[in-house]
PDB file of C-alpha atoms and ligand atoms in Angstrom:
ATOM      1  CA  MET A  30     155.712 184.526  -2.228  1.00 91.00           C
ATOM      2  CA  TYR A  31     152.858 184.440   0.244  1.00 97.00           C
ATOM      3  CA  GLN A  32     152.945 185.307   3.936  1.00 98.00           C
ATOM      4  CA  ILE A  33     151.923 182.675   6.462  1.00 98.00           C
ATOM      5  CA  ILE A  34     149.926 184.425   9.161  1.00 98.00           C
ATOM      6  CA  ASP A  35     151.390 182.955  12.336  1.00 98.00           C
ATOM      7  CA  GLY A  36     148.527 182.716  14.834  1.00 98.00           C
ATOM      8  CA  LYS A  37     150.707 180.943  17.351  1.00 97.00           C
ATOM      9  CA  ALA A  38     153.266 183.783  17.497  1.00 98.00           C
ATOM     10  CA  ILE A  39     150.575 186.495  17.473  1.00 98.00           C
ATOM     11  CA  SER A  40     148.579 184.788  20.242  1.00 98.00           C
ATOM     12  CA  THR A  41     151.756 184.388  22.333  1.00 98.00           C
ATOM     13  CA  ALA A  42     152.533 188.109  21.945  1.00 98.00           C
ATOM     14  CA  LEU A  43     148.971 188.981  22.953  1.00 98.00           C
ATOM     15  CA  LYS A  44     149.094 186.717  26.011  1.00 98.00           C
ATOM     16  CA  GLU A  45     152.405 188.296  27.070  1.00 98.00           C
ATOM     17  CA  GLU A  46     150.791 191.760  26.820  1.00 98.00           C
ATOM     18  CA  LEU A  47     147.829 190.566  28.886  1.00 98.00           C
ATOM     19  CA  LYS A  48     150.151 189.070  31.487  1.00 98.00           C
ATOM     20  CA  GLU A  49     151.817 192.462  31.869  1.00 98.00           C
ATOM     21  CA  LYS A  50     148.418 194.174  32.309  1.00 97.00           C
ATOM     22  CA  VAL A  51     147.338 191.610  34.895  1.00 98.00           C
ATOM     23  CA  THR A  52     150.611 192.067  36.814  1.00 97.00           C
ATOM     24  CA  LYS A  53     149.916 195.821  36.928  1.00 97.00           C
ATOM     25  CA  LEU A  54     146.332 195.179  38.111  1.00 96.00           C
ATOM     26  CA  ALA A  55     147.686 192.853  40.811  1.00 96.00           C
ATOM     27  CA  GLY A  56     149.775 195.803  42.042  1.00 97.00           C
ATOM     28  CA  GLN A  57     146.460 197.620  42.621  1.00 95.00           C
ATOM     29  CA  GLY A  58     145.075 194.582  44.443  1.00 96.00           C
ATOM     30  CA  ILE A  59     142.870 193.492  41.498  1.00 96.00           C
ATOM     31  CA  THR A  60     142.859 189.942  40.077  1.00 97.00           C
ATOM     32  CA  PRO A  61     140.417 189.062  37.283  1.00 97.00           C
ATOM     33  CA  CYS A  62     138.446 185.903  38.032  1.00 98.00           C
ATOM     34  CA  LEU A  63     136.889 183.569  35.460  1.00 98.00           C
ATOM     35  CA  ALA A  64     134.373 180.854  36.391  1.00 98.00           C
ATOM     36  CA  VAL A  65     134.518 177.919  33.959  1.00 98.00           C
ATOM     37  CA  ILE A  66     131.629 175.436  33.912  1.00 98.00           C
ATOM     38  CA  LEU A  67     131.909 172.054  32.210  1.00 98.00           C
ATOM     39  CA  VAL A  68     128.882 169.742  32.125  1.00 98.00           C
ATOM     40  CA  GLY A  69     129.436 166.086  31.245  1.00 97.00           C
ATOM     41  CA  GLU A  70     132.453 164.125  30.037  1.00 93.00           C
ATOM     42  CA  ASP A  71     132.906 165.113  26.385  1.00 93.00           C
ATOM     43  CA  PRO A  72     136.680 164.588  25.882  1.00 91.00           C
ATOM     44  CA  ALA A  73     137.098 167.468  23.390  1.00 90.00           C
ATOM     45  CA  SER A  74     135.320 169.873  25.779  1.00 94.00           C
ATOM     46  CA  ALA A  75     137.527 168.694  28.638  1.00 94.00           C
ATOM     47  CA  VAL A  76     140.637 169.493  26.544  1.00 92.00           C
ATOM     48  CA  TYR A  77     139.292 172.979  25.644  1.00 93.00           C
ATOM     49  CA  VAL A  78     138.460 173.731  29.291  1.00 95.00           C
ATOM     50  CA  ASN A  79     141.883 172.561  30.393  1.00 95.00           C
ATOM     51  CA  ASN A  80     143.582 174.801  27.791  1.00 94.00           C
ATOM     52  CA  LYS A  81     141.521 177.762  29.001  1.00 95.00           C
ATOM     53  CA  LYS A  82     142.532 177.104  32.611  1.00 96.00           C
ATOM     54  CA  LYS A  83     146.201 176.845  31.597  1.00 96.00           C
ATOM     55  CA  ALA A  84     145.985 180.163  29.722  1.00 97.00           C
ATOM     56  CA  CYS A  85     144.419 181.790  32.815  1.00 98.00           C
ATOM     57  CA  GLU A  86     147.265 180.464  34.941  1.00 98.00           C
ATOM     58  CA  PHE A  87     149.902 181.792  32.516  1.00 97.00           C
ATOM     59  CA  ILE A  88     148.379 185.278  32.461  1.00 98.00           C
ATOM     60  CA  GLY A  89     147.586 185.451  36.179  1.00 98.00           C
ATOM     61  CA  ILE A  90     143.796 185.274  35.917  1.00 98.00           C
ATOM     62  CA  LYS A  91     142.167 183.329  38.741  1.00 98.00           C
ATOM     63  CA  SER A  92     140.014 180.492  37.416  1.00 97.00           C
ATOM     64  CA  LEU A  93     137.242 178.716  39.291  1.00 98.00           C
ATOM     65  CA  SER A  94     136.338 175.319  37.939  1.00 96.00           C
ATOM     66  CA  TYR A  95     132.877 173.718  38.094  1.00 98.00           C
ATOM     67  CA  GLU A  96     132.740 170.180  36.694  1.00 97.00           C
ATOM     68  CA  LEU A  97     129.156 168.949  36.738  1.00 98.00           C
ATOM     69  CA  PRO A  98     127.878 165.450  35.887  1.00 98.00           C
ATOM     70  CA  GLU A  99     126.254 164.632  32.508  1.00 97.00           C
ATOM     71  CA  SER A 100     122.892 164.219  34.313  1.00 98.00           C
ATOM     72  CA  THR A 101     122.847 167.867  35.544  1.00 98.00           C
ATOM     73  CA  SER A 102     119.428 169.465  34.977  1.00 98.00           C
ATOM     74  CA  GLU A 103     118.919 172.815  33.283  1.00 98.00           C
ATOM     75  CA  GLU A 104     117.518 174.159  36.562  1.00 98.00           C
ATOM     76  CA  GLU A 105     120.674 173.160  38.475  1.00 98.00           C
ATOM     77  CA  LEU A 106     122.934 174.797  35.901  1.00 98.00           C
ATOM     78  CA  LEU A 107     120.845 177.986  35.831  1.00 98.00           C
ATOM     79  CA  LYS A 108     120.987 178.132  39.623  1.00 98.00           C
ATOM     80  CA  LEU A 109     124.790 177.948  39.585  1.00 98.00           C
ATOM     81  CA  ILE A 110     124.920 180.714  36.951  1.00 98.00           C
ATOM     82  CA  GLU A 111     122.605 182.855  39.094  1.00 98.00           C
ATOM     83  CA  THR A 112     124.940 182.397  42.078  1.00 98.00           C
ATOM     84  CA  LEU A 113     128.000 183.336  39.993  1.00 98.00           C
ATOM     85  CA  ASN A 114     126.167 186.342  38.483  1.00 98.00           C
ATOM     86  CA  ALA A 115     125.574 187.641  42.018  1.00 98.00           C
ATOM     87  CA  ASP A 116     129.152 186.972  43.180  1.00 97.00           C
ATOM     88  CA  ASP A 117     131.146 190.230  42.944  1.00 96.00           C
ATOM     89  CA  SER A 118     134.450 188.348  43.100  1.00 96.00           C
ATOM     90  CA  VAL A 119     133.648 186.636  39.741  1.00 97.00           C
ATOM     91  CA  ASN A 120     134.232 188.815  36.662  1.00 97.00           C
ATOM     92  CA  GLY A 121     133.603 186.357  33.821  1.00 98.00           C
ATOM     93  CA  ILE A 122     131.467 183.235  33.391  1.00 98.00           C
ATOM     94  CA  LEU A 123     132.066 180.644  30.694  1.00 98.00           C
ATOM     95  CA  VAL A 124     129.882 177.589  30.074  1.00 98.00           C
ATOM     96  CA  GLN A 125     131.634 175.159  27.747  1.00 97.00           C
ATOM     97  CA  LEU A 126     129.417 174.168  24.799  1.00 96.00           C
ATOM     98  CA  PRO A 127     127.955 171.815  23.646  1.00 96.00           C
ATOM     99  CA  LEU A 128     125.730 170.923  26.573  1.00 97.00           C
ATOM    100  CA  PRO A 129     123.931 167.612  27.267  1.00 97.00           C
ATOM    101  CA  LYS A 130     120.569 167.176  25.485  1.00 97.00           C
ATOM    102  CA  GLN A 131     118.359 168.010  28.504  1.00 98.00           C
ATOM    103  CA  ILE A 132     119.816 171.555  28.737  1.00 98.00           C
ATOM    104  CA  HIS A 133     118.800 174.300  26.300  1.00 98.00           C
ATOM    105  CA  GLU A 134     121.874 176.238  25.181  1.00 97.00           C
ATOM    106  CA  ASP A 135     119.828 179.378  24.491  1.00 97.00           C
ATOM    107  CA  ALA A 136     118.488 179.474  28.061  1.00 98.00           C
ATOM    108  CA  VAL A 137     122.013 179.109  29.457  1.00 98.00           C
ATOM    109  CA  ILE A 138     123.495 181.779  27.191  1.00 98.00           C
ATOM    110  CA  LYS A 139     120.709 184.209  28.185  1.00 98.00           C
ATOM    111  CA  ALA A 140     121.137 183.431  31.894  1.00 98.00           C
ATOM    112  CA  ILE A 141     124.746 184.649  32.040  1.00 98.00           C
ATOM    113  CA  SER A 142     124.891 188.311  33.030  1.00 98.00           C
ATOM    114  CA  PRO A 143     125.881 190.394  29.953  1.00 97.00           C
ATOM    115  CA  LYS A 144     128.451 192.019  32.279  1.00 97.00           C
ATOM    116  CA  LYS A 145     130.197 188.643  32.715  1.00 98.00           C
ATOM    117  CA  ASP A 146     129.570 187.228  29.202  1.00 98.00           C
ATOM    118  CA  VAL A 147     133.232 186.704  28.222  1.00 98.00           C
ATOM    119  CA  ASP A 148     132.240 184.393  25.319  1.00 98.00           C
ATOM    120  CA  GLY A 149     130.211 187.244  23.803  1.00 98.00           C
ATOM    121  CA  PHE A 150     127.228 184.971  23.017  1.00 98.00           C
ATOM    122  CA  HIS A 151     124.513 186.791  25.033  1.00 98.00           C
ATOM    123  CA  PRO A 152     121.874 188.519  22.835  1.00 98.00           C
ATOM    124  CA  GLU A 153     122.778 191.827  24.532  1.00 98.00           C
ATOM    125  CA  SER A 154     126.472 191.413  23.567  1.00 98.00           C
ATOM    126  CA  VAL A 155     125.510 190.523  19.982  1.00 97.00           C
ATOM    127  CA  GLY A 156     123.080 193.460  19.837  1.00 97.00           C
ATOM    128  CA  ALA A 157     125.756 195.867  21.129  1.00 97.00           C
ATOM    129  CA  LEU A 158     128.144 194.656  18.423  1.00 97.00           C
ATOM    130  CA  CYS A 159     125.429 195.113  15.810  1.00 96.00           C
ATOM    131  CA  ILE A 160     124.815 198.766  16.693  1.00 96.00           C
ATOM    132  CA  GLY A 161     128.444 199.616  17.409  1.00 93.00           C
ATOM    133  CA  GLN A 162     128.274 199.877  21.191  1.00 95.00           C
ATOM    134  CA  PRO A 163     130.864 198.550  23.643  1.00 94.00           C
ATOM    135  CA  GLY A 164     130.446 194.958  24.774  1.00 95.00           C
ATOM    136  CA  TYR A 165     132.027 191.537  24.653  1.00 97.00           C
ATOM    137  CA  VAL A 166     132.776 190.171  21.171  1.00 97.00           C
ATOM    138  CA  SER A 167     132.784 186.492  20.280  1.00 97.00           C
ATOM    139  CA  CYS A 168     136.392 185.272  20.570  1.00 98.00           C
ATOM    140  CA  THR A 169     137.075 183.561  17.220  1.00 98.00           C
ATOM    141  CA  PRO A 170     135.963 186.478  14.992  1.00 98.00           C
ATOM    142  CA  ALA A 171     137.618 188.999  17.325  1.00 98.00           C
ATOM    143  CA  GLY A 172     140.818 186.936  17.043  1.00 98.00           C
ATOM    144  CA  ILE A 173     140.644 187.082  13.244  1.00 98.00           C
ATOM    145  CA  ILE A 174     140.498 190.900  13.327  1.00 98.00           C
ATOM    146  CA  GLU A 175     143.542 190.859  15.614  1.00 98.00           C
ATOM    147  CA  LEU A 176     145.383 188.491  13.226  1.00 98.00           C
ATOM    148  CA  LEU A 177     144.641 190.716  10.233  1.00 98.00           C
ATOM    149  CA  LYS A 178     145.664 193.926  12.006  1.00 98.00           C
ATOM    150  CA  ARG A 179     148.855 192.521  13.502  1.00 98.00           C
ATOM    151  CA  SER A 180     149.797 191.119  10.062  1.00 98.00           C
ATOM    152  CA  ASN A 181     149.288 194.581   8.503  1.00 98.00           C
ATOM    153  CA  VAL A 182     146.437 193.456   6.254  1.00 98.00           C
ATOM    154  CA  GLU A 183     144.453 196.513   5.179  1.00 98.00           C
ATOM    155  CA  ILE A 184     140.721 195.981   5.746  1.00 98.00           C
ATOM    156  CA  GLU A 185     139.114 199.360   5.011  1.00 98.00           C
ATOM    157  CA  GLY A 186     137.410 199.480   1.619  1.00 98.00           C
ATOM    158  CA  LYS A 187     138.330 195.875   0.781  1.00 98.00           C
ATOM    159  CA  GLU A 188     135.925 193.241  -0.555  1.00 98.00           C
ATOM    160  CA  CYS A 189     135.495 190.668   2.194  1.00 98.00           C
ATOM    161  CA  VAL A 190     133.657 187.420   1.577  1.00 99.00           C
ATOM    162  CA  ILE A 191     132.764 185.253   4.581  1.00 99.00           C
ATOM    163  CA  ILE A 192     131.611 181.666   4.028  1.00 99.00           C
ATOM    164  CA  GLY A 193     129.421 180.555   6.949  1.00 98.00           C
ATOM    165  CA  ARG A 194     126.698 182.352   8.912  1.00 98.00           C
ATOM    166  CA  SER A 195     126.865 180.685  12.323  1.00 97.00           C
ATOM    167  CA  ASN A 196     126.137 182.713  15.461  1.00 96.00           C
ATOM    168  CA  ILE A 197     129.637 182.161  16.843  1.00 95.00           C
ATOM    169  CA  VAL A 198     131.734 182.777  13.720  1.00 97.00           C
ATOM    170  CA  GLY A 199     130.115 183.916  10.449  1.00 98.00           C
ATOM    171  CA  LYS A 200     127.564 186.468  11.715  1.00 98.00           C
ATOM    172  CA  PRO A 201     129.757 188.291  14.269  1.00 98.00           C
ATOM    173  CA  MET A 202     132.624 188.156  11.749  1.00 98.00           C
ATOM    174  CA  SER A 203     130.495 190.024   9.223  1.00 98.00           C
ATOM    175  CA  LEU A 204     129.660 192.711  11.807  1.00 98.00           C
ATOM    176  CA  LEU A 205     133.315 193.127  12.786  1.00 98.00           C
ATOM    177  CA  MET A 206     134.451 193.444   9.168  1.00 98.00           C
ATOM    178  CA  LEU A 207     131.716 196.054   8.603  1.00 97.00           C
ATOM    179  CA  ARG A 208     132.975 197.908  11.677  1.00 97.00           C
ATOM    180  CA  GLU A 209     136.426 197.910  10.026  1.00 97.00           C
ATOM    181  CA  ASN A 210     134.846 199.429   6.886  1.00 98.00           C
ATOM    182  CA  ALA A 211     135.159 196.427   4.588  1.00 98.00           C
ATOM    183  CA  THR A 212     132.517 195.706   1.955  1.00 98.00           C
ATOM    184  CA  VAL A 213     131.065 192.471   3.267  1.00 98.00           C
ATOM    185  CA  THR A 214     129.333 189.515   1.591  1.00 98.00           C
ATOM    186  CA  VAL A 215     128.166 186.549   3.681  1.00 98.00           C
ATOM    187  CA  CYS A 216     127.780 183.174   1.916  1.00 98.00           C
ATOM    188  CA  HIS A 217     126.126 180.003   3.233  1.00 98.00           C
ATOM    189  CA  SER A 218     124.864 176.599   2.176  1.00 98.00           C
ATOM    190  CA  ARG A 219     122.179 178.102  -0.109  1.00 98.00           C
ATOM    191  CA  THR A 220     124.465 180.607  -1.836  1.00 98.00           C
ATOM    192  CA  GLN A 221     124.514 180.220  -5.602  1.00 98.00           C
ATOM    193  CA  LYS A 222     127.662 180.520  -7.701  1.00 98.00           C
ATOM    194  CA  LEU A 223     129.816 180.311  -4.570  1.00 98.00           C
ATOM    195  CA  LYS A 224     133.081 180.141  -6.536  1.00 98.00           C
ATOM    196  CA  GLU A 225     132.296 183.328  -8.431  1.00 98.00           C
ATOM    197  CA  VAL A 226     131.314 185.210  -5.268  1.00 98.00           C
ATOM    198  CA  CYS A 227     134.473 184.032  -3.465  1.00 98.00           C
ATOM    199  CA  LYS A 228     136.645 185.053  -6.418  1.00 98.00           C
ATOM    200  CA  ARG A 229     135.634 188.674  -5.755  1.00 98.00           C
ATOM    201  CA  ALA A 230     137.213 188.626  -2.307  1.00 98.00           C
ATOM    202  CA  ASP A 231     140.317 190.577  -1.324  1.00 99.00           C
ATOM    203  CA  ILE A 232     139.873 188.890   2.059  1.00 99.00           C
ATOM    204  CA  LEU A 233     138.225 185.455   2.111  1.00 99.00           C
ATOM    205  CA  ILE A 234     137.183 184.117   5.542  1.00 99.00           C
ATOM    206  CA  VAL A 235     136.174 180.460   5.526  1.00 98.00           C
ATOM    207  CA  ALA A 236     134.054 178.939   8.345  1.00 98.00           C
ATOM    208  CA  ILE A 237     132.144 176.084   6.714  1.00 98.00           C
ATOM    209  CA  GLY A 238     133.070 172.993   8.688  1.00 97.00           C
ATOM    210  CA  LYS A 239     134.022 170.920   5.584  1.00 98.00           C
ATOM    211  CA  PRO A 240     137.616 169.667   5.329  1.00 97.00           C
ATOM    212  CA  LYS A 241     139.639 171.197   2.455  1.00 98.00           C
ATOM    213  CA  MET A 242     136.509 172.306   0.567  1.00 98.00           C
ATOM    214  CA  ILE A 243     138.020 175.572  -0.611  1.00 98.00           C
ATOM    215  CA  THR A 244     140.478 175.062  -3.485  1.00 98.00           C
ATOM    216  CA  SER A 245     142.314 177.603  -5.639  1.00 98.00           C
ATOM    217  CA  GLU A 246     139.228 177.774  -7.900  1.00 98.00           C
ATOM    218  CA  TYR A 247     137.539 179.880  -5.196  1.00 98.00           C
ATOM    219  CA  VAL A 248     140.395 182.306  -4.661  1.00 98.00           C
ATOM    220  CA  LYS A 249     141.366 185.528  -6.453  1.00 98.00           C
ATOM    221  CA  GLU A 250     145.101 185.818  -7.172  1.00 98.00           C
ATOM    222  CA  GLY A 251     146.742 187.721  -4.290  1.00 98.00           C
ATOM    223  CA  ALA A 252     143.796 187.431  -1.858  1.00 98.00           C
ATOM    224  CA  VAL A 253     144.213 187.046   1.911  1.00 99.00           C
ATOM    225  CA  VAL A 254     142.672 183.759   3.085  1.00 99.00           C
ATOM    226  CA  ILE A 255     141.637 183.054   6.683  1.00 99.00           C
ATOM    227  CA  ASP A 256     140.759 179.443   7.479  1.00 98.00           C
ATOM    228  CA  VAL A 257     138.576 178.976  10.566  1.00 98.00           C
ATOM    229  CA  GLY A 258     137.832 175.275  10.029  1.00 97.00           C
ATOM    230  CA  ILE A 259     139.488 172.604  12.098  1.00 95.00           C
ATOM    231  CA  HIS A 260     139.266 168.882  11.390  1.00 95.00           C
ATOM    232  CA  ARG A 261     141.189 165.845  12.535  1.00 91.00           C
ATOM    233  CA  LEU A 262     142.048 163.579   9.608  1.00 89.00           C
ATOM    234  CA  GLU A 263     142.863 159.884   9.888  1.00 86.00           C
ATOM    235  CA  GLY A 264     146.331 159.545  11.336  1.00 82.00           C
ATOM    236  CA  LYS A 265     145.451 162.489  13.647  1.00 84.00           C
ATOM    237  CA  LYS A 266     146.766 165.200  11.293  1.00 93.00           C
ATOM    238  CA  LEU A 267     144.778 168.448  11.468  1.00 95.00           C
ATOM    239  CA  CYS A 268     143.421 170.351   8.465  1.00 97.00           C
ATOM    240  CA  GLY A 269     141.113 173.296   7.832  1.00 98.00           C
ATOM    241  CA  ASP A 270     138.249 174.102   5.464  1.00 98.00           C
ATOM    242  CA  VAL A 271     140.848 175.332   2.944  1.00 98.00           C
ATOM    243  CA  ASP A 272     143.057 173.060   0.847  1.00 98.00           C
ATOM    244  CA  PHE A 273     146.212 174.845   2.026  1.00 98.00           C
ATOM    245  CA  ASP A 274     148.726 173.353  -0.450  1.00 98.00           C
ATOM    246  CA  ASP A 275     146.522 174.153  -3.433  1.00 98.00           C
ATOM    247  CA  VAL A 276     145.393 177.616  -2.278  1.00 98.00           C
ATOM    248  CA  ALA A 277     148.460 179.134  -0.560  1.00 98.00           C
ATOM    249  CA  PRO A 278     150.558 179.827  -3.710  1.00 98.00           C
ATOM    250  CA  HIS A 279     147.681 181.976  -5.067  1.00 98.00           C
ATOM    251  CA  THR A 280     147.349 184.148  -1.964  1.00 98.00           C
ATOM    252  CA  SER A 281     149.289 187.096  -0.581  1.00 98.00           C
ATOM    253  CA  ALA A 282     148.730 185.801   2.973  1.00 98.00           C
ATOM    254  CA  ILE A 283     147.049 182.777   4.513  1.00 98.00           C
ATOM    255  CA  THR A 284     146.482 181.207   7.949  1.00 98.00           C
ATOM    256  CA  PRO A 285     147.650 177.612   8.421  1.00 98.00           C
ATOM    257  CA  VAL A 286     145.788 174.868  10.341  1.00 98.00           C
ATOM    258  CA  PRO A 287     146.960 174.265  12.983  1.00 96.00           C
ATOM    259  CA  GLY A 288     148.661 177.465  14.129  1.00 97.00           C
ATOM    260  CA  GLY A 289     146.359 180.062  12.542  1.00 98.00           C
ATOM    261  CA  VAL A 290     142.960 181.082  13.898  1.00 98.00           C
ATOM    262  CA  GLY A 291     142.805 178.369  16.611  1.00 96.00           C
ATOM    263  CA  PRO A 292     145.335 179.802  19.096  1.00 96.00           C
ATOM    264  CA  MET A 293     143.735 183.263  18.781  1.00 97.00           C
ATOM    265  CA  THR A 294     140.391 182.092  20.156  1.00 96.00           C
ATOM    266  CA  ILE A 295     141.769 181.372  23.637  1.00 96.00           C
ATOM    267  CA  ALA A 296     143.953 184.499  23.574  1.00 98.00           C
ATOM    268  CA  MET A 297     140.877 186.656  22.871  1.00 98.00           C
ATOM    269  CA  LEU A 298     138.963 184.891  25.632  1.00 98.00           C
ATOM    270  CA  MET A 299     141.777 185.925  27.970  1.00 97.00           C
ATOM    271  CA  LYS A 300     141.540 189.498  26.627  1.00 98.00           C
ATOM    272  CA  ASN A 301     137.799 189.496  27.373  1.00 98.00           C
ATOM    273  CA  CYS A 302     138.543 188.218  30.903  1.00 97.00           C
ATOM    274  CA  VAL A 303     140.992 191.045  31.526  1.00 96.00           C
ATOM    275  CA  GLU A 304     138.470 193.556  30.154  1.00 95.00           C
ATOM    276  CA  SER A 305     135.757 192.009  32.339  1.00 94.00           C
ATOM    277  CA  ILE A 306     137.280 193.933  35.258  1.00 92.00           C
ATOM    278  CA  GLY A 307     135.894 197.126  33.689  1.00 83.00           C
ATOM    279  CA  PHE A 308     132.563 195.623  32.560  1.00 77.00           C
ATOM    280  CA  SER A 309     131.622 193.658  35.649  1.00 66.00           C
ATOM    281  CA  SER A 310     132.478 196.160  38.369  1.00 60.00           C
TER     282      SER A 310
HETATM  283  P1  LIG B 415     128.483 175.762  11.648  1.00 52.59           P
HETATM  284  O1  LIG B 415     128.288 174.340  11.225  1.00 52.59           O
HETATM  285  O2  LIG B 415     127.641 176.320  12.731  1.00 52.59           O
HETATM  286  O3  LIG B 415     128.269 176.693  10.365  1.00 52.59           O
HETATM  287  C1  LIG B 415     128.746 176.338   9.104  1.00 52.59           C
HETATM  288  C2  LIG B 415     128.276 177.347   8.094  1.00 52.59           C
HETATM  289  O4  LIG B 415     128.784 176.958   6.824  1.00 52.59           O
HETATM  290  C3  LIG B 415     126.757 177.444   7.978  1.00 52.59           C
HETATM  291  O5  LIG B 415     126.359 178.792   8.078  1.00 52.59           O
HETATM  292  C4  LIG B 415     126.445 176.893   6.583  1.00 52.59           C
HETATM  293  O6  LIG B 415     125.402 177.615   5.931  1.00 52.59           O
HETATM  294  C5  LIG B 415     127.764 177.071   5.848  1.00 52.59           C
HETATM  295  N1  LIG B 415     127.950 176.010   4.868  1.00 52.59           N
HETATM  296  C6  LIG B 415     127.883 174.668   5.063  1.00 52.59           C
HETATM  297  N2  LIG B 415     128.101 174.019   3.895  1.00 52.59           N
HETATM  298  C7  LIG B 415     128.312 174.971   2.960  1.00 52.59           C
HETATM  299  C8  LIG B 415     128.577 174.911   1.572  1.00 52.59           C
HETATM  300  N3  LIG B 415     128.684 173.772   0.921  1.00 52.59           N
HETATM  301  N4  LIG B 415     128.724 176.081   0.914  1.00 52.59           N
HETATM  302  C9  LIG B 415     128.635 177.261   1.565  1.00 52.59           C
HETATM  303  N5  LIG B 415     128.391 177.366   2.895  1.00 52.59           N
HETATM  304  C10 LIG B 415     128.220 176.235   3.570  1.00 52.59           C
HETATM  305  O7  LIG B 415     130.018 175.911  11.939  1.00 52.59           O
HETATM  306  P2  LIG B 415     130.852 176.991  12.818  1.00 52.59           P
HETATM  307  O8  LIG B 415     130.585 176.769  14.245  1.00 52.59           O
HETATM  308  O9  LIG B 415     130.707 178.357  12.248  1.00 52.59           O
HETATM  309  O10 LIG B 415     132.344 176.452  12.518  1.00 52.59           O
HETATM  310  C11 LIG B 415     132.868 176.384  11.221  1.00 52.59           C
HETATM  311  C12 LIG B 415     134.221 175.681  11.279  1.00 52.59           C
HETATM  312  O11 LIG B 415     135.090 176.437  12.096  1.00 52.59           O
HETATM  313  C13 LIG B 415     134.189 174.281  11.903  1.00 52.59           C
HETATM  314  O12 LIG B 415     135.184 173.488  11.241  1.00 52.59           O
HETATM  315  C14 LIG B 415     134.584 174.529  13.334  1.00 52.59           C
HETATM  316  O13 LIG B 415     135.202 173.387  13.926  1.00 52.59           O
HETATM  317  C15 LIG B 415     135.574 175.644  13.161  1.00 52.59           C
HETATM  318  N6  LIG B 415     135.724 176.516  14.337  1.00 52.59           N
HETATM  319  C16 LIG B 415     136.980 176.795  14.732  1.00 52.59           C
HETATM  320  C17 LIG B 415     137.206 177.646  15.792  1.00 52.59           C
HETATM  321  C18 LIG B 415     138.593 177.967  16.196  1.00 52.59           C
HETATM  322  O14 LIG B 415     138.831 178.465  17.282  1.00 52.59           O
HETATM  323  N7  LIG B 415     139.565 177.716  15.320  1.00 52.59           N
HETATM  324  C19 LIG B 415     136.111 178.222  16.474  1.00 52.59           C
HETATM  325  C20 LIG B 415     134.823 177.955  16.026  1.00 52.59           C
HETATM  326  C21 LIG B 415     134.646 177.102  14.942  1.00 52.59           C
END
């Protein structure tokens, strides 16, 4: 029988722990403050931003909200970031992606002070992760490490295969698994014999962006499978990149969608915000 890795329960436990920490900080007169910037009216982004604000409220983190029109220029956004960088009362800055066409994401990511980079996307944060120095870590991969550890999945010495090499999931995930002493293989759209490579994995982490692509043919008997993908099917049901019903019986543990990796992303963002007190002061 396989274990379902319950991201909802684990993220709730983590948020409770953070709430306790923030209450203690409040006793010392310290309240972490996150500035959240949303540009434009993308409905999915608005939902994400709202969920982040709600999580801040639950934990006791102060959140400042900047909702800018779709027509905002790159210069205007960079100016706001500069102001927030210089504001000592702001510990973390988050710009919700994607941004409207006229704004270059790279320029915005680089403009945020690495001391306030709670998303962990700044080149300095990524570089620090690469060479094993302290810094912010991208929330989704950091959340996966937390899920594995809190579910007692052994990582050290295990074969880990990651499908996907994006800057926000696949690449930082590979660095984190290396840091945990796994033997890491990263696959992508040009990988040959993908099924055979995946079949080697003790831990298979899937971040492809293709609904239910991974079937039991890709999975070694008894592997741990982490599904990062999230897709809304017709009829509004959610699914991941893994065909859960087909794959789960062949695993020792697996994350569901919804209720697996998703809830951990916001919880880890909150963790980064609490830690930003140490980084930004
Ligand atoms: P992305 O599109 O940036 O990257 C996808 C990666 O998959 C690429 O590196 C590509 O090379 C690889 N790929 C594509 N087709 C492939 C194929 N046929 N075989 C092998 N590799 C292939 O996506 P992303 O931003 O990394 O996100 C991946 C998925 O995770 C998406 O479904 C996204 O919605 C989801 N996601 C979820 C969370 C969360 O909090 N749960 C966070 C980020 C992303």
